[in-house]
């Protein structure tokens, strides 16, 4: 992996050793720090995205996720891997205005568009120099339990930043002008995580041979249709997608909650909660999978440039822009979902899952060293992956 990623010794060391994030560093990131909590970090393999090979760091506590993503990525390789794209990295900042004449206020605000954008951009000349900055305004009038409100959307191209800080600062900066223009009062000024103008998309074709035959293709489409029709299933379907995306977000020091909020709210954007992926059969009978969701991920700011392991992981990934990172995340989400649907629709998820889970159970029972694998194998062999049985086996071994 070091060779593939051309990784320097310091980064490799930061990944290898636990405790790379010192308590002192952590203390500068958040408040009331008492320590650091570690999460397993693995590498998903086999990903080709837009013709480029990637090794993808994923931080997650759940077994099977990385194996599943790597397996689906392998199946996609036959047909060229994933093709992915992203819109411009535009975030929405919301300004909540209460005033007597919402329609009049809307017209005044839109009339002062140029002045408002200029004022916002004065806030961040570096972003403007990099080709980003406040780009446009939208003004909505919404009905609420407290009456009509004017909601101003400031659209900001955040380039390689996730952008929440930039957007919030800009919104705060332009609010007095908005109050002046409308004689209204501004309340909230905050980024929206429903980042509909910062979408990432990916597509892959999975050959019927790679999936295990025509029946498997049909079964996966049935599984997708179930999620498309039923919110109870759809929540789990989308959760599986986020297993992959959140793990990459965490490994790269990104705001996992922002991405999760964006994904699930986007899934409901039509008024009905829907899958973030689609599946169809093409004329050859192969499975075509797509994904589309907002991904507000950054390469600068937040923990991305502070956490030593996140820094190393971004080097492994080798992405040049935040949009490329979003494309990788979307591809991982699609792979994750395909792997889950295939397993669920054919042999069921538990066999593969439980053999990895068995290792956790063995550790929980107190096994260490070689004993972990020994107990786990026995549990799988017996088909009884339970803590009480693991304890019994361990006692027998130790007699
Ligand atoms: C488990 O973390 C994720 C799955 O439940 C996703 C799915 O059901 O599609 C396997």
Tab-separated table of C-alpha atoms and ligand atoms in Angstrom:
chain	number	residue	atom	x	y	z
A	1	UNK	CA	0.000	0.000	0.000
A	2	UNK	CA	2.871	2.365	0.786
A	3	UNK	CA	4.263	1.733	-2.663
A	4	UNK	CA	0.923	2.256	-4.413
A	5	UNK	CA	0.242	5.475	-2.558
A	6	UNK	CA	3.880	6.619	-2.511
A	7	UNK	CA	3.374	7.180	1.193
A	8	UNK	CA	6.066	8.874	3.276
A	9	UNK	CA	7.444	7.195	6.396
A	10	UNK	CA	5.822	9.640	8.827
A	11	UNK	CA	2.339	9.057	7.394
A	12	UNK	CA	2.855	5.310	7.401
A	13	UNK	CA	3.989	5.480	11.016
A	14	UNK	CA	0.966	7.581	11.990
A	15	UNK	CA	-1.298	4.940	10.544
A	16	UNK	CA	0.603	2.003	11.991
A	17	UNK	CA	0.863	3.204	15.554
A	18	UNK	CA	-2.226	3.725	17.595
A	19	UNK	CA	-2.392	6.967	19.511
A	20	UNK	CA	-1.251	9.088	16.537
A	21	UNK	CA	-3.766	11.676	17.668
A	22	UNK	CA	-2.350	12.810	20.989
A	23	UNK	CA	-4.544	13.932	23.854
A	24	UNK	CA	-2.924	17.363	23.488
A	25	UNK	CA	-3.985	17.566	19.840
A	26	UNK	CA	-7.455	16.286	20.686
A	27	UNK	CA	-7.710	18.916	23.386
A	28	UNK	CA	-7.331	21.580	20.702
A	29	UNK	CA	-10.068	20.024	18.559
A	30	UNK	CA	-12.943	19.799	21.055
A	31	UNK	CA	-13.778	20.676	24.669
A	32	UNK	CA	-13.469	18.771	27.942
A	33	UNK	CA	-11.136	16.209	26.383
A	34	UNK	CA	-10.321	13.159	28.475
A	35	UNK	CA	-8.750	10.947	25.819
A	36	UNK	CA	-9.101	9.670	22.283
A	37	UNK	CA	-11.298	6.825	21.085
A	38	UNK	CA	-9.952	4.652	18.334
A	39	UNK	CA	-11.841	3.029	15.468
A	40	UNK	CA	-10.513	0.289	13.183
A	41	UNK	CA	-9.142	1.587	9.895
A	42	UNK	CA	-9.104	-0.633	6.804
A	43	UNK	CA	-8.487	-0.283	3.100
A	44	UNK	CA	-11.077	-1.055	0.439
A	45	UNK	CA	-9.476	-2.491	-2.669
A	46	UNK	CA	-10.358	-3.086	-6.338
A	47	UNK	CA	-11.881	0.342	-6.956
A	48	UNK	CA	-11.475	1.811	-10.426
A	49	UNK	CA	-13.211	5.170	-10.662
A	50	UNK	CA	-13.146	7.190	-13.880
A	51	UNK	CA	-10.355	4.925	-15.091
A	52	UNK	CA	-8.130	5.502	-12.047
A	53	UNK	CA	-7.325	2.885	-9.396
A	54	UNK	CA	-7.819	3.829	-5.759
A	55	UNK	CA	-7.049	2.330	-2.382
A	56	UNK	CA	-9.757	3.671	-0.126
A	57	UNK	CA	-9.294	4.131	3.628
A	58	UNK	CA	-12.416	3.375	5.651
A	59	UNK	CA	-12.805	3.839	9.409
A	60	UNK	CA	-15.619	1.724	10.823
A	61	UNK	CA	-16.354	-0.586	13.750
A	62	UNK	CA	-18.663	-2.919	11.793
A	63	UNK	CA	-17.318	-6.160	10.323
A	64	UNK	CA	-17.924	-7.083	6.661
A	65	UNK	CA	-18.350	-3.535	5.357
A	66	UNK	CA	-14.881	-3.190	3.845
A	67	UNK	CA	-14.879	-6.745	2.494
A	68	UNK	CA	-18.287	-6.130	0.897
A	69	UNK	CA	-17.238	-2.858	-0.742
A	70	UNK	CA	-14.042	-4.428	-2.084
A	71	UNK	CA	-15.987	-7.389	-3.406
A	72	UNK	CA	-18.515	-5.216	-5.245
A	73	UNK	CA	-15.719	-3.052	-6.642
A	74	UNK	CA	-14.129	-6.216	-8.014
A	75	UNK	CA	-17.402	-7.184	-9.688
A	76	UNK	CA	-17.623	-3.722	-11.264
A	77	UNK	CA	-14.111	-3.981	-12.743
A	78	UNK	CA	-15.199	-6.357	-15.528
A	79	UNK	CA	-17.157	-3.539	-17.112
A	80	UNK	CA	-14.687	-0.747	-16.431
A	81	UNK	CA	-15.436	0.121	-12.810
A	82	UNK	CA	-17.281	3.212	-11.675
A	83	UNK	CA	-17.910	6.382	-13.624
A	84	UNK	CA	-18.518	9.273	-11.270
A	85	UNK	CA	-19.122	12.991	-11.437
A	86	UNK	CA	-19.910	15.857	-9.117
A	87	UNK	CA	-21.592	19.222	-9.469
A	88	UNK	CA	-19.754	22.355	-8.380
A	89	UNK	CA	-19.148	22.394	-4.606
A	90	UNK	CA	-21.963	24.836	-3.898
A	91	UNK	CA	-23.347	25.033	-0.367
A	92	UNK	CA	-26.492	26.817	0.729
A	93	UNK	CA	-26.442	29.269	3.640
A	94	UNK	CA	-29.843	30.113	5.101
A	95	UNK	CA	-30.887	33.452	6.543
A	96	UNK	CA	-34.226	33.533	8.338
A	97	UNK	CA	-35.974	36.886	8.037
A	98	UNK	CA	-39.218	37.932	9.692
A	99	UNK	CA	-40.869	41.027	8.303
A	100	UNK	CA	-44.265	42.581	7.633
A	101	UNK	CA	-44.170	42.436	3.835
A	102	UNK	CA	-42.507	39.179	2.712
A	103	UNK	CA	-43.080	39.738	-1.001
A	104	UNK	CA	-41.760	43.280	-0.852
A	105	UNK	CA	-38.756	42.053	1.146
A	106	UNK	CA	-38.070	39.337	-1.401
A	107	UNK	CA	-38.029	41.827	-4.244
A	108	UNK	CA	-35.748	44.235	-2.335
A	109	UNK	CA	-33.290	41.457	-1.493
A	110	UNK	CA	-33.129	40.148	-5.052
A	111	UNK	CA	-32.726	43.742	-6.277
A	112	UNK	CA	-29.628	44.104	-4.091
A	113	UNK	CA	-28.167	40.779	-5.226
A	114	UNK	CA	-24.879	42.228	-6.474
A	115	UNK	CA	-24.257	44.256	-3.311
A	116	UNK	CA	-25.078	41.317	-1.031
A	117	UNK	CA	-22.756	38.961	-2.929
A	118	UNK	CA	-19.944	41.518	-2.902
A	119	UNK	CA	-20.307	41.979	0.836
A	120	UNK	CA	-20.286	38.214	1.379
A	121	UNK	CA	-17.173	37.805	-0.757
A	122	UNK	CA	-15.273	40.513	1.148
A	123	UNK	CA	-15.376	38.017	3.994
A	124	UNK	CA	-13.185	35.477	2.266
A	125	UNK	CA	-10.797	36.871	-0.363
A	126	UNK	CA	-8.757	33.640	-0.330
A	127	UNK	CA	-11.754	31.596	-1.406
A	128	UNK	CA	-12.483	34.111	-4.159
A	129	UNK	CA	-8.860	33.924	-5.334
A	130	UNK	CA	-9.210	30.128	-5.522
A	131	UNK	CA	-12.189	30.523	-7.855
A	132	UNK	CA	-14.916	30.139	-5.227
A	133	UNK	CA	-17.108	32.517	-3.263
A	134	UNK	CA	-20.714	33.620	-2.979
A	135	UNK	CA	-22.318	33.044	-6.379
A	136	UNK	CA	-26.023	33.706	-6.144
A	137	UNK	CA	-29.088	34.326	-4.006
A	138	UNK	CA	-32.445	32.640	-3.819
A	139	UNK	CA	-35.316	33.988	-1.758
A	140	UNK	CA	-38.187	31.780	-0.638
A	141	UNK	CA	-41.317	32.635	1.297
A	142	UNK	CA	-42.407	29.790	3.533
A	143	UNK	CA	-45.489	29.142	5.655
A	144	UNK	CA	-44.618	28.170	9.230
A	145	UNK	CA	-46.537	27.656	12.499
A	146	UNK	CA	-45.463	31.232	13.351
A	147	UNK	CA	-46.650	32.705	10.056
A	148	UNK	CA	-44.839	33.624	6.847
A	149	UNK	CA	-41.049	33.810	6.805
A	150	UNK	CA	-38.615	34.970	4.189
A	151	UNK	CA	-35.740	32.540	3.776
A	152	UNK	CA	-32.720	33.823	1.905
A	153	UNK	CA	-30.376	31.241	0.434
A	154	UNK	CA	-26.819	32.372	-0.125
A	155	UNK	CA	-25.189	30.025	-2.632
A	156	UNK	CA	-21.474	29.697	-2.047
A	157	UNK	CA	-18.903	27.808	-4.101
A	158	UNK	CA	-16.736	26.363	-1.336
A	159	UNK	CA	-14.053	24.801	-3.586
A	160	UNK	CA	-12.130	22.241	-1.489
A	161	UNK	CA	-13.648	23.162	1.866
A	162	UNK	CA	-16.692	21.501	3.367
A	163	UNK	CA	-17.720	25.102	3.742
A	164	UNK	CA	-19.909	25.358	6.840
A	165	UNK	CA	-17.642	27.921	8.516
A	166	UNK	CA	-17.277	30.039	5.396
A	167	UNK	CA	-20.983	29.988	4.674
A	168	UNK	CA	-21.993	30.774	8.268
A	169	UNK	CA	-19.584	33.709	8.400
A	170	UNK	CA	-20.891	35.093	5.111
A	171	UNK	CA	-24.508	34.751	6.256
A	172	UNK	CA	-23.746	36.614	9.466
A	173	UNK	CA	-21.933	39.294	7.509
A	174	UNK	CA	-24.745	40.078	5.055
A	175	UNK	CA	-27.604	39.911	7.570
A	176	UNK	CA	-27.469	43.553	8.740
A	177	UNK	CA	-27.755	44.652	5.088
A	178	UNK	CA	-30.746	42.366	4.620
A	179	UNK	CA	-32.389	43.839	7.712
A	180	UNK	CA	-31.689	47.327	6.401
A	181	UNK	CA	-33.166	46.528	2.984
A	182	UNK	CA	-36.362	45.026	4.417
A	183	UNK	CA	-36.894	46.661	7.834
A	184	UNK	CA	-37.250	43.086	9.035
A	185	UNK	CA	-35.383	41.107	11.645
A	186	UNK	CA	-32.941	38.318	10.903
A	187	UNK	CA	-32.835	35.348	13.258
A	188	UNK	CA	-30.952	32.201	12.161
A	189	UNK	CA	-27.926	32.373	9.878
A	190	UNK	CA	-26.605	28.897	9.189
A	191	UNK	CA	-25.551	26.460	6.477
A	192	UNK	CA	-28.121	23.915	5.248
A	193	UNK	CA	-27.026	20.300	5.245
A	194	UNK	CA	-29.530	19.564	2.519
A	195	UNK	CA	-26.791	20.357	0.024
A	196	UNK	CA	-28.820	19.860	-3.154
A	197	UNK	CA	-26.418	21.957	-5.165
A	198	UNK	CA	-23.427	19.832	-4.209
A	199	UNK	CA	-24.314	16.447	-5.609
A	200	UNK	CA	-22.126	13.476	-6.376
A	201	UNK	CA	-23.139	10.719	-8.776
A	202	UNK	CA	-21.720	7.344	-9.719
A	203	UNK	CA	-22.686	4.543	-12.056
A	204	UNK	CA	-21.412	1.024	-12.575
A	205	UNK	CA	-22.408	-1.960	-14.666
A	206	UNK	CA	-22.203	-5.325	-12.923
A	207	UNK	CA	-22.160	-8.218	-15.361
A	208	UNK	CA	-24.647	-11.006	-14.740
A	209	UNK	CA	-21.726	-13.464	-14.718
A	210	UNK	CA	-19.959	-11.537	-11.950
A	211	UNK	CA	-23.173	-11.368	-9.929
A	212	UNK	CA	-23.839	-15.098	-10.221
A	213	UNK	CA	-26.339	-15.288	-13.076
A	214	UNK	CA	-29.602	-13.813	-14.315
A	215	UNK	CA	-31.457	-14.836	-11.176
A	216	UNK	CA	-29.127	-12.757	-9.053
A	217	UNK	CA	-29.687	-9.713	-11.301
A	218	UNK	CA	-33.460	-10.108	-11.002
A	219	UNK	CA	-33.272	-10.654	-7.249
A	220	UNK	CA	-31.226	-7.468	-6.783
A	221	UNK	CA	-33.764	-5.486	-8.805
A	222	UNK	CA	-36.537	-6.934	-6.625
A	223	UNK	CA	-34.607	-5.909	-3.523
A	224	UNK	CA	-34.249	-2.386	-4.884
A	225	UNK	CA	-37.978	-2.248	-5.725
A	226	UNK	CA	-38.783	-3.242	-2.145
A	227	UNK	CA	-36.775	-0.252	-0.865
A	228	UNK	CA	-38.331	2.046	-3.473
A	229	UNK	CA	-41.820	1.129	-2.260
A	230	UNK	CA	-41.355	0.784	1.496
A	231	UNK	CA	-39.786	3.339	3.867
A	232	UNK	CA	-39.045	0.681	6.518
A	233	UNK	CA	-36.831	-1.181	4.069
A	234	UNK	CA	-35.549	2.009	2.462
A	235	UNK	CA	-34.072	3.275	5.742
A	236	UNK	CA	-31.940	0.118	5.960
A	237	UNK	CA	-31.097	0.233	2.255
A	238	UNK	CA	-29.786	3.792	2.639
A	239	UNK	CA	-28.092	2.923	5.938
A	240	UNK	CA	-26.057	0.332	4.053
A	241	UNK	CA	-25.014	2.967	1.515
A	242	UNK	CA	-23.931	5.226	4.355
A	243	UNK	CA	-21.894	2.393	5.923
A	244	UNK	CA	-19.474	2.997	3.075
A	245	UNK	CA	-19.731	6.748	2.689
A	246	UNK	CA	-19.530	7.527	6.397
A	247	UNK	CA	-16.523	5.234	6.817
A	248	UNK	CA	-14.611	7.159	4.132
A	249	UNK	CA	-15.797	10.452	5.627
A	250	UNK	CA	-14.558	9.435	9.076
A	251	UNK	CA	-11.222	8.183	7.742
A	252	UNK	CA	-10.632	11.495	5.976
A	253	UNK	CA	-11.589	13.669	8.948
A	254	UNK	CA	-14.846	14.861	7.412
A	255	UNK	CA	-18.091	15.771	9.158
A	256	UNK	CA	-19.938	12.460	9.032
A	257	UNK	CA	-23.137	13.913	10.524
A	258	UNK	CA	-23.376	16.612	7.870
A	259	UNK	CA	-23.067	14.012	5.119
A	260	UNK	CA	-25.599	11.692	6.810
A	261	UNK	CA	-28.086	14.552	7.282
A	262	UNK	CA	-27.660	15.557	3.638
A	263	UNK	CA	-28.122	12.005	2.391
A	264	UNK	CA	-31.310	11.207	4.297
A	265	UNK	CA	-32.934	14.586	3.721
A	266	UNK	CA	-32.124	14.303	0.003
A	267	UNK	CA	-33.691	10.842	0.003
A	268	UNK	CA	-36.933	12.506	1.177
A	269	UNK	CA	-36.660	15.589	-0.993
A	270	UNK	CA	-39.531	14.531	-3.264
A	271	UNK	CA	-41.844	14.262	-0.253
A	272	UNK	CA	-41.395	10.511	-0.058
A	273	UNK	CA	-38.349	8.747	1.393
A	274	UNK	CA	-36.571	7.008	-1.496
A	275	UNK	CA	-33.464	4.911	-2.122
A	276	UNK	CA	-30.334	6.881	-3.000
A	277	UNK	CA	-29.492	4.225	-5.602
A	278	UNK	CA	-31.313	2.783	-8.620
A	279	UNK	CA	-30.957	-0.567	-10.387
A	280	UNK	CA	-31.999	-1.608	-13.907
A	281	UNK	CA	-31.172	-4.342	-16.361
A	282	UNK	CA	-29.492	-3.313	-19.624
A	283	UNK	CA	-29.960	-4.961	-23.032
A	284	UNK	CA	-27.274	-7.539	-22.246
A	285	UNK	CA	-29.067	-8.533	-19.062
A	286	UNK	CA	-26.361	-6.940	-16.887
A	287	UNK	CA	-27.193	-4.837	-13.867
A	288	UNK	CA	-26.790	-1.055	-14.093
A	289	UNK	CA	-26.508	0.663	-10.715
A	290	UNK	CA	-26.508	4.404	-10.048
A	291	UNK	CA	-26.284	6.617	-6.998
A	292	UNK	CA	-26.912	10.327	-6.467
A	293	UNK	CA	-26.695	12.241	-3.210
A	294	UNK	CA	-25.333	15.461	-1.724
A	295	UNK	CA	-21.784	15.041	-0.409
A	296	UNK	CA	-20.390	18.015	1.453
A	297	UNK	CA	-16.872	16.726	1.994
A	298	UNK	CA	-13.719	18.799	2.169
A	299	UNK	CA	-9.973	18.461	1.851
A	300	UNK	CA	-9.184	21.560	3.900
A	301	UNK	CA	-10.492	22.777	7.215
A	302	UNK	CA	-11.900	20.794	10.114
A	303	UNK	CA	-10.092	17.637	11.130
A	304	UNK	CA	-8.893	16.906	7.578
A	305	UNK	CA	-5.739	18.929	8.054
A	306	UNK	CA	-5.332	18.356	11.791
A	307	UNK	CA	-5.820	14.675	12.503
A	308	UNK	CA	-2.533	12.905	11.627
A	309	UNK	CA	-4.311	9.762	10.460
A	310	UNK	CA	-6.808	11.711	8.329
A	311	UNK	CA	-3.861	13.483	6.697
A	312	UNK	CA	-2.209	10.141	5.933
A	313	UNK	CA	-5.465	8.680	4.653
A	314	UNK	CA	-5.951	11.550	2.227
A	315	UNK	CA	-2.456	10.852	0.921
A	316	UNK	CA	-3.352	7.205	0.364
A	317	UNK	CA	-6.515	8.217	-1.435
A	318	UNK	CA	-4.600	10.672	-3.585
A	319	UNK	CA	-7.629	12.835	-4.438
A	320	UNK	CA	-6.834	16.286	-5.807
A	321	UNK	CA	-10.124	18.054	-5.090
A	322	UNK	CA	-13.080	17.817	-2.727
A	323	UNK	CA	-15.227	16.963	-5.747
A	324	UNK	CA	-12.990	13.981	-6.518
A	325	UNK	CA	-13.351	12.881	-2.891
A	326	UNK	CA	-17.138	13.131	-3.254
A	327	UNK	CA	-16.962	11.002	-6.424
A	328	UNK	CA	-14.983	8.348	-4.540
A	329	UNK	CA	-17.487	8.410	-1.680
A	330	UNK	CA	-20.444	8.047	-4.061
A	331	UNK	CA	-18.749	5.069	-5.741
A	332	UNK	CA	-18.123	3.425	-2.375
A	333	UNK	CA	-21.780	4.007	-1.445
A	334	UNK	CA	-22.943	2.308	-4.620
A	335	UNK	CA	-20.531	-0.598	-4.146
A	336	UNK	CA	-21.631	-1.019	-0.543
A	337	UNK	CA	-25.280	-1.093	-1.514
A	338	UNK	CA	-24.785	-3.535	-4.387
A	339	UNK	CA	-22.856	-5.903	-2.135
A	340	UNK	CA	-25.541	-5.768	0.543
A	341	UNK	CA	-28.401	-6.310	-1.924
A	342	UNK	CA	-26.624	-9.198	-3.594
A	343	UNK	CA	-25.944	-10.917	-0.292
A	344	UNK	CA	-29.460	-10.251	1.030
A	345	UNK	CA	-31.164	-11.344	-2.167
A	346	UNK	CA	-29.157	-14.560	-2.525
A	347	UNK	CA	-27.513	-16.355	0.399
A	348	UNK	CA	-28.572	-13.871	3.106
A	349	UNK	CA	-26.320	-11.500	4.976
A	350	UNK	CA	-25.633	-13.450	8.130
A	351	UNK	CA	-23.221	-16.141	6.939
A	352	UNK	CA	-20.469	-13.766	5.833
A	353	UNK	CA	-21.273	-11.264	8.520
A	354	UNK	CA	-21.313	-13.711	11.380
A	355	UNK	CA	-17.963	-15.310	10.611
A	356	UNK	CA	-16.356	-11.902	11.090
A	357	UNK	CA	-18.650	-11.171	13.989
A	358	UNK	CA	-17.457	-14.415	15.586
A	359	UNK	CA	-14.046	-12.842	16.112
A	360	UNK	CA	-15.656	-10.000	18.043
A	361	UNK	CA	-17.569	-12.502	20.152
A	362	UNK	CA	-14.373	-14.447	20.848
A	363	UNK	CA	-12.672	-11.257	22.018
A	364	UNK	CA	-15.691	-10.358	24.148
A	365	UNK	CA	-15.436	-13.785	25.772
A	366	UNK	CA	-11.860	-12.976	26.755
A	367	UNK	CA	-9.845	-14.694	24.004
A	368	UNK	CA	-6.508	-13.140	23.082
A	369	UNK	CA	-3.788	-13.826	20.492
A	370	UNK	CA	-4.167	-17.010	18.430
A	371	UNK	CA	-7.070	-18.066	20.626
A	372	UNK	CA	-9.317	-15.455	18.940
A	373	UNK	CA	-9.193	-17.208	15.570
A	374	UNK	CA	-9.420	-20.649	17.163
A	375	UNK	CA	-12.567	-19.830	19.140
A	376	UNK	CA	-14.092	-17.882	16.238
A	377	UNK	CA	-13.563	-20.804	13.844
A	378	UNK	CA	-15.155	-23.197	16.336
A	379	UNK	CA	-18.170	-20.914	16.720
A	380	UNK	CA	-18.624	-20.695	12.943
A	381	UNK	CA	-18.155	-24.448	12.502
A	382	UNK	CA	-20.810	-25.162	15.076
A	383	UNK	CA	-23.082	-22.460	13.681
A	384	UNK	CA	-23.490	-21.113	17.209
A	385	UNK	CA	-21.951	-17.645	17.249
A	386	UNK	CA	-22.928	-16.759	20.783
A	387	UNK	CA	-21.100	-15.257	23.727
A	388	UNK	CA	-22.076	-18.024	26.176
A	389	UNK	CA	-20.715	-20.685	23.802
A	390	UNK	CA	-17.530	-18.688	23.223
A	391	UNK	CA	-16.963	-18.543	26.980
A	392	UNK	CA	-17.512	-22.293	27.292
A	393	UNK	CA	-15.063	-23.028	24.461
A	394	UNK	CA	-12.489	-20.724	26.000
A	395	UNK	CA	-12.830	-22.401	29.384
A	396	UNK	CA	-12.372	-25.824	27.749
A	397	UNK	CA	-9.250	-24.582	25.940
A	398	UNK	CA	-7.792	-23.164	29.120
A	399	UNK	CA	-8.360	-26.280	31.227
B	1	LIG	C1	-25.910	-3.419	7.746
B	1	LIG	O1	-25.066	-2.528	8.404
B	1	LIG	C2	-26.350	-2.862	6.414
B	1	LIG	C3	-27.414	-3.677	5.692
B	1	LIG	O2	-28.529	-3.897	6.545
B	1	LIG	C4	-27.833	-2.864	4.485
B	1	LIG	C5	-29.031	-3.406	3.762
B	1	LIG	O3	-29.870	-4.100	4.379
B	1	LIG	O4	-29.163	-3.077	2.569
B	1	LIG	C6	-26.904	-5.022	5.294
